[in-house]
XYZ file of C-alpha atoms in Angstrom:
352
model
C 134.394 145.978 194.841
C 133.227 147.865 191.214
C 133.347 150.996 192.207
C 137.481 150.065 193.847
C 138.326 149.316 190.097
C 136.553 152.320 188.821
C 138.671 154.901 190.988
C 141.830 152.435 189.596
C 140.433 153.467 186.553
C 140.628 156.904 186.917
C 144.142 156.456 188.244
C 145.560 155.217 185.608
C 143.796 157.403 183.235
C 145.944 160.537 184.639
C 149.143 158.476 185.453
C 148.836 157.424 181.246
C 147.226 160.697 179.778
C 144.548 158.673 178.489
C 140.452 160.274 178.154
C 139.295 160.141 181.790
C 135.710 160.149 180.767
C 136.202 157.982 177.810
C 136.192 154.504 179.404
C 133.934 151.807 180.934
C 134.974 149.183 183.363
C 133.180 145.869 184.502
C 130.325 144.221 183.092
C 128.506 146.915 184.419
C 129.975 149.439 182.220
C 130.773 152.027 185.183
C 132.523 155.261 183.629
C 134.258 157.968 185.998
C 132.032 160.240 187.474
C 134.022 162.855 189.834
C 135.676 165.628 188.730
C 139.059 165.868 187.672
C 140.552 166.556 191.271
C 139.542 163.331 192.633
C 141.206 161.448 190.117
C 144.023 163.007 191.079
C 143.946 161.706 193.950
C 143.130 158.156 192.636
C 146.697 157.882 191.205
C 148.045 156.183 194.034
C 145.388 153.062 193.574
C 147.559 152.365 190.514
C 150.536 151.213 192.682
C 148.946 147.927 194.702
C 148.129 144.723 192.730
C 144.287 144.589 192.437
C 144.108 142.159 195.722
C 146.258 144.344 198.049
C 144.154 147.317 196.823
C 140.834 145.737 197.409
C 142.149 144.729 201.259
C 143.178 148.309 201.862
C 140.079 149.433 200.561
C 137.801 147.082 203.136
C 140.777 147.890 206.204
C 140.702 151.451 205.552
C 136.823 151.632 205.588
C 136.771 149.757 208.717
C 139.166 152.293 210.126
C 137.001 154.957 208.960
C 133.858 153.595 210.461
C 135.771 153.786 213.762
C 136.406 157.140 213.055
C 132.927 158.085 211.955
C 131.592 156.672 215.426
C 133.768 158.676 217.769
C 132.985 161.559 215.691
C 129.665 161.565 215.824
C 130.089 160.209 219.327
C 131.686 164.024 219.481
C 128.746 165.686 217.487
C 126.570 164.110 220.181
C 128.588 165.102 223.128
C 128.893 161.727 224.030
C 131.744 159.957 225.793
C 133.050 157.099 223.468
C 135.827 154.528 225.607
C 137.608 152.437 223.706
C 135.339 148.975 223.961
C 132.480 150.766 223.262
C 133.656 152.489 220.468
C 135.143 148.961 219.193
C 131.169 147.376 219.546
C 129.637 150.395 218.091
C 131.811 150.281 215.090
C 131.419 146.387 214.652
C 127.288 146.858 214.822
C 127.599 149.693 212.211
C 129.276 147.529 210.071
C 125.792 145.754 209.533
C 124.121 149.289 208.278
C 123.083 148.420 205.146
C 124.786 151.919 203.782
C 127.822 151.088 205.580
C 128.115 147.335 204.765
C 127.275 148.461 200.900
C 130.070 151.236 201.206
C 133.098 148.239 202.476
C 131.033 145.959 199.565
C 131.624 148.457 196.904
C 134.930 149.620 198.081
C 133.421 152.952 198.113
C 134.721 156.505 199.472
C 131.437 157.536 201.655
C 132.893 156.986 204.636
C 135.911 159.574 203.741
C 133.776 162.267 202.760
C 131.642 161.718 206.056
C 134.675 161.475 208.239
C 135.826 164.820 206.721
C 133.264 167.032 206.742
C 131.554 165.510 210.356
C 135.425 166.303 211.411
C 135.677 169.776 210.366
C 132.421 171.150 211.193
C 133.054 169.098 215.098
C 136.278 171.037 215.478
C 136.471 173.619 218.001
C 135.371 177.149 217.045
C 138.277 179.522 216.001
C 140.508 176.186 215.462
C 143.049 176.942 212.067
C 141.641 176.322 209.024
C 138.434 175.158 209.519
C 136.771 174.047 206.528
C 139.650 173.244 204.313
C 138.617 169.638 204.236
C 134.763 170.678 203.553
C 136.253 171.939 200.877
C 138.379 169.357 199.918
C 135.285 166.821 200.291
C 133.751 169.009 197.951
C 136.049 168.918 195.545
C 135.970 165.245 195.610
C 132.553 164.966 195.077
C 130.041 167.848 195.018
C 127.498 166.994 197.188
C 129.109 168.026 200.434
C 129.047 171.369 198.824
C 125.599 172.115 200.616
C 127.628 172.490 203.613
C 129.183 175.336 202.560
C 125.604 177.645 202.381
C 125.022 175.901 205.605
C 127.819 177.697 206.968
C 126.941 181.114 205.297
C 123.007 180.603 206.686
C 124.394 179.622 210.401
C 126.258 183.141 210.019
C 129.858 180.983 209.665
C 130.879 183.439 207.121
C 134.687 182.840 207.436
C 134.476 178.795 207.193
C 132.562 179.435 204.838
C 134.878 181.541 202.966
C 137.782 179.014 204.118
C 135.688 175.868 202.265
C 134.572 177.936 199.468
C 138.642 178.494 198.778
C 139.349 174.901 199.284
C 136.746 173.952 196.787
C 138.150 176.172 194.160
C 141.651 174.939 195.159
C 140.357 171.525 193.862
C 138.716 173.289 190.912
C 142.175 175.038 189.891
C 144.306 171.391 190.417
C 142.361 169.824 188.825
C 142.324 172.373 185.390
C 145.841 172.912 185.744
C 147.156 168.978 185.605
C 144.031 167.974 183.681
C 142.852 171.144 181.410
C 141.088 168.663 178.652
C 139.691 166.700 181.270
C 138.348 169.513 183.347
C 136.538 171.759 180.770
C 134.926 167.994 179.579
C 133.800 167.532 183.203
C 132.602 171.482 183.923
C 131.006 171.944 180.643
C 129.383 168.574 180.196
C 129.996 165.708 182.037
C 128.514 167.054 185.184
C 125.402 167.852 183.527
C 124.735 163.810 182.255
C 123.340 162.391 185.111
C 122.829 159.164 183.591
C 126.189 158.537 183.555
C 126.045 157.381 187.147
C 123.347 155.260 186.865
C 119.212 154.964 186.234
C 117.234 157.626 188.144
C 114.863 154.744 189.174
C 116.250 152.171 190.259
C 115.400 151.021 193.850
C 119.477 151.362 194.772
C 118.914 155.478 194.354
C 116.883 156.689 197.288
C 117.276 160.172 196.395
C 113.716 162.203 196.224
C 114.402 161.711 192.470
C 114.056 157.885 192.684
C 111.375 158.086 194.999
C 109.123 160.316 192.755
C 110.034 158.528 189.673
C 109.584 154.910 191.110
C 105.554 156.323 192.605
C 104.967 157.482 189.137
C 106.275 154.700 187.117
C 108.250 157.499 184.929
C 112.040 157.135 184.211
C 112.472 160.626 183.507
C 109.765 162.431 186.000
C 111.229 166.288 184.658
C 109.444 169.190 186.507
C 107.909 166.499 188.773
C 110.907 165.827 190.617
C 112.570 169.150 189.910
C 110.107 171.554 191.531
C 109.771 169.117 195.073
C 113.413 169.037 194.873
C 113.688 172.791 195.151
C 111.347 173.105 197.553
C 113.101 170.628 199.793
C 116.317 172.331 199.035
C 115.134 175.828 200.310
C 112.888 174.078 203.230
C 116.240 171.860 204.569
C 118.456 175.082 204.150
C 116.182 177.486 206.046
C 115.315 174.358 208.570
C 118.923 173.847 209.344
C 119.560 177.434 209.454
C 116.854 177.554 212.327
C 118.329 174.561 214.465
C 118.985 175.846 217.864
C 121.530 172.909 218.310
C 124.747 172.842 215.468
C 123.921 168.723 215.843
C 120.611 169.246 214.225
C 121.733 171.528 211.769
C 124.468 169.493 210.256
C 122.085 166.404 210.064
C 119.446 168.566 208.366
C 121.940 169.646 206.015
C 123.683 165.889 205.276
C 119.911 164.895 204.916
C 118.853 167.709 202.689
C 122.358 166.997 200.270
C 120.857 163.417 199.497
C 117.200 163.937 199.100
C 117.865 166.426 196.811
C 121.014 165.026 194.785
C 119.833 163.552 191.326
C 121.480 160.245 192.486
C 121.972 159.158 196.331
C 122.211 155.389 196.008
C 121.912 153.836 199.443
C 125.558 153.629 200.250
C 125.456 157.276 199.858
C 123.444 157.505 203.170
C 126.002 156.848 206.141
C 124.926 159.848 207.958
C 122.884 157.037 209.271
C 125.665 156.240 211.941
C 125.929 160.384 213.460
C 121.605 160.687 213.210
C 121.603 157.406 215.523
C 124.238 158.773 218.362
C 122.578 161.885 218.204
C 118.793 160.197 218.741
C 120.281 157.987 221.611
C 122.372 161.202 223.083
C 118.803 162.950 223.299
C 117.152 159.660 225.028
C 114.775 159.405 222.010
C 115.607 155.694 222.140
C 112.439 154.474 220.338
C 113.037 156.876 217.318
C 117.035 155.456 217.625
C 116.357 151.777 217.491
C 113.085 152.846 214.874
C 116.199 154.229 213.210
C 118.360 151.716 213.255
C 115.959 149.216 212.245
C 115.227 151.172 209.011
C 118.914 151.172 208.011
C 119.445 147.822 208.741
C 116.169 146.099 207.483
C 117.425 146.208 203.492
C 113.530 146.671 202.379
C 114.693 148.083 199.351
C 116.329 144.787 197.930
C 113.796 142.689 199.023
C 111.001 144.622 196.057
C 110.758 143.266 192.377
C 113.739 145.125 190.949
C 114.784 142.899 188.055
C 115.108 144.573 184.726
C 112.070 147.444 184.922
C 110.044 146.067 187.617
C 111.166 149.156 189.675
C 108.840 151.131 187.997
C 106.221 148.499 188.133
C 105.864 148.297 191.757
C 102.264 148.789 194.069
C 102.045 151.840 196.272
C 102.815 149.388 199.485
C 106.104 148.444 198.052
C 106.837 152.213 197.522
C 107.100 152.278 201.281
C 109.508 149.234 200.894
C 111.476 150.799 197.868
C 112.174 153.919 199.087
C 112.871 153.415 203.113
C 115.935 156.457 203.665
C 114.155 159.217 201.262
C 111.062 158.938 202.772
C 112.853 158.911 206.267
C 114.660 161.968 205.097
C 111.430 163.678 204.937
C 109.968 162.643 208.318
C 113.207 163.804 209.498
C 112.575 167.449 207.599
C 109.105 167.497 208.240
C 109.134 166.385 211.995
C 111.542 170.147 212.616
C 114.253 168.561 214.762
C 115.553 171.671 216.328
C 117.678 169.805 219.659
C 116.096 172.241 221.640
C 114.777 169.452 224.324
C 115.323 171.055 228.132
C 116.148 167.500 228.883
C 119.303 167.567 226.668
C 121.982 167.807 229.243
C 120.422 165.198 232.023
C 119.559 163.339 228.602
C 123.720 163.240 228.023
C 124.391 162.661 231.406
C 122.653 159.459 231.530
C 123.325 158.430 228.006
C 127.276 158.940 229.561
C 126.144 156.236 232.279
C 124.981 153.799 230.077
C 127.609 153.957 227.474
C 130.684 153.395 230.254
């Protein structure tokens, strides 16, 4: 669990006014990475003894999981009972982005449970998209979601998450000033920090690029696909006739395009499967969950620099959920099947 005794880390940074960004833990020499609001909320981490925090950690992403499969159960319009919902969970668990997540002790799960819940709830319902906003302000990927909402016409969630973000923002400068203007003004711009660009654990379009062309730093290479994907995704998602679709798009766009998505990243995994087996596009949902569950990308040369090293067949193998991303993109999932509701209906049968 590194990545539980990096957000310790950052807990006890704030709680002893020490340099947030100025330390390394384990051998792996992991330094903080989110912005000042999150350690904030990493204080409490400081309170357990390393063995009760490392239990919580693995309990609470269980509980999470659970969570993640009735909502997206709910993003499906699917009926979830209670044994069900228990054997769903325990198969996700064996996910390779959700078993890495509970292995790492890492916070995916949160930030999926908390955007997939916000963006589920029902229209008009108070506050929606405070806790986009707050996953935001956590870590800034989810962000995406927030032009999703302006595209999708959403203007006052969108206005509601924007506000949240900035909440963060203005927390996080007023407890931490030093810290923030280190993280605003430079810190966020040093993606190295969070790891190589090219190793086979980021499947970002980034690591995919860099990995086919044997280049650690691929520049414009990556830069210029990456924009194009980010504009293609938005105006994709903004063209889903189903919110399902669009929210998926987005979530998929948000990785391929994020300098760094390591595979743990990638537990929209769980809500693209319940949505493919809502539809009755079982092949493409057991295709699916085959992919996610295979672990092709440890099973490559990957030992010191041999990522870069690797022949174009094991480039398939290397980079399994980017290149699924794509297909995803470029296949133009819009839910607009006239089979949807008979496809629910049945899907209801089978799943009682």
């Amino acid at each position: 669990m590194a990545d539980v005794l990096v957000y310790r880390a950052e807990g006890a940074a704030v709680a002893n006014g020490t340099d947030l960004y100025g330390f390394t833990v384990t051998r792996w020499r992991l330094p903080a990475t989110y912005p000042p609001f999150a350690a904030l909320l990493f204080v409490p981490t400081t309170w357990l003894p390393l063995g009760a925090l490392e239990l919580a950690f693995a309990a609470g992403n269980v509980v999470l999981l659970a969570a993640l499969v009735r909502l997206s159960c709910r993003l499906a319009d699917l009926p979830l009972r209670f044994p069900a919902g228990c054997a769903a969970t325990a198969l996700a668990l064996w996910l390779e982005p959700v078993f890495q997540t509970v292995l790492f002790g890492q916070i995916n799960l949160a930030l999926a449970v908390l955007v997939l819940w916000d963006l589920t709830r029902p229209a008009g319902a108070r506050g929606r998209g405070i806790a986009l906003g707050i996953a935001a302000g956590v870590k800034l990927t989810p962000a995406l979601f927030i032009a999703y909402l302006l595209l999708r016409g959403r203007r006052r969630e969108a206005a509601t998450a924007a506000s949240a973000f900035a909440g963060t923002v203005l927390l996080g400068a007023l407890v931490l000033p030093a810290a923030s203007v280190d993280f605003w003004t430079r810190r966020l711009y040093e993606t190295g920090r969070v790891g190589k660009a090219w190793i086979v654990d980021n499947q970002s379009l980034q690591g995919t690029i860099a990995r086919a062309l044997g280049e650690p730093s691929p520049g414009p290479a990556w830069a210029l696909p990456a924009a194009v994907v980010a504009c293609g995704g938005l105006w994709l998602a903004r063209r889903a006739h189903r919110d399902r679709w669009g929210i998926l798009i987005t979530a998929t766009t948000a990785l391929l395009v994020c300098p760094i998505s390591w595979s743990h990243h990638w537990v929209w995994c769980v809500p693209l499967i319940a949505v493919l087996y809502a539809e009755r596009r079982l092949r493409t949902a057991v295709a699916v969950t085959v992919l996610f569950t295979a672990r092709t990308l440890w099973l490559v040369p990957h030992a010191g620099d041999l990522d870069l090293r690797l022949p174009w067949w094991q480039q398939l193998l290397a980079s399994p959920y980017a290149l699924a991303g794509l297909a995803l993109l470029a296949s133009r999932p819009t839910g607009s099947q006239p089979s949807v509701s008979a496809a629910s209906n049945s899907s209801a049968s089978m799943i009682r």
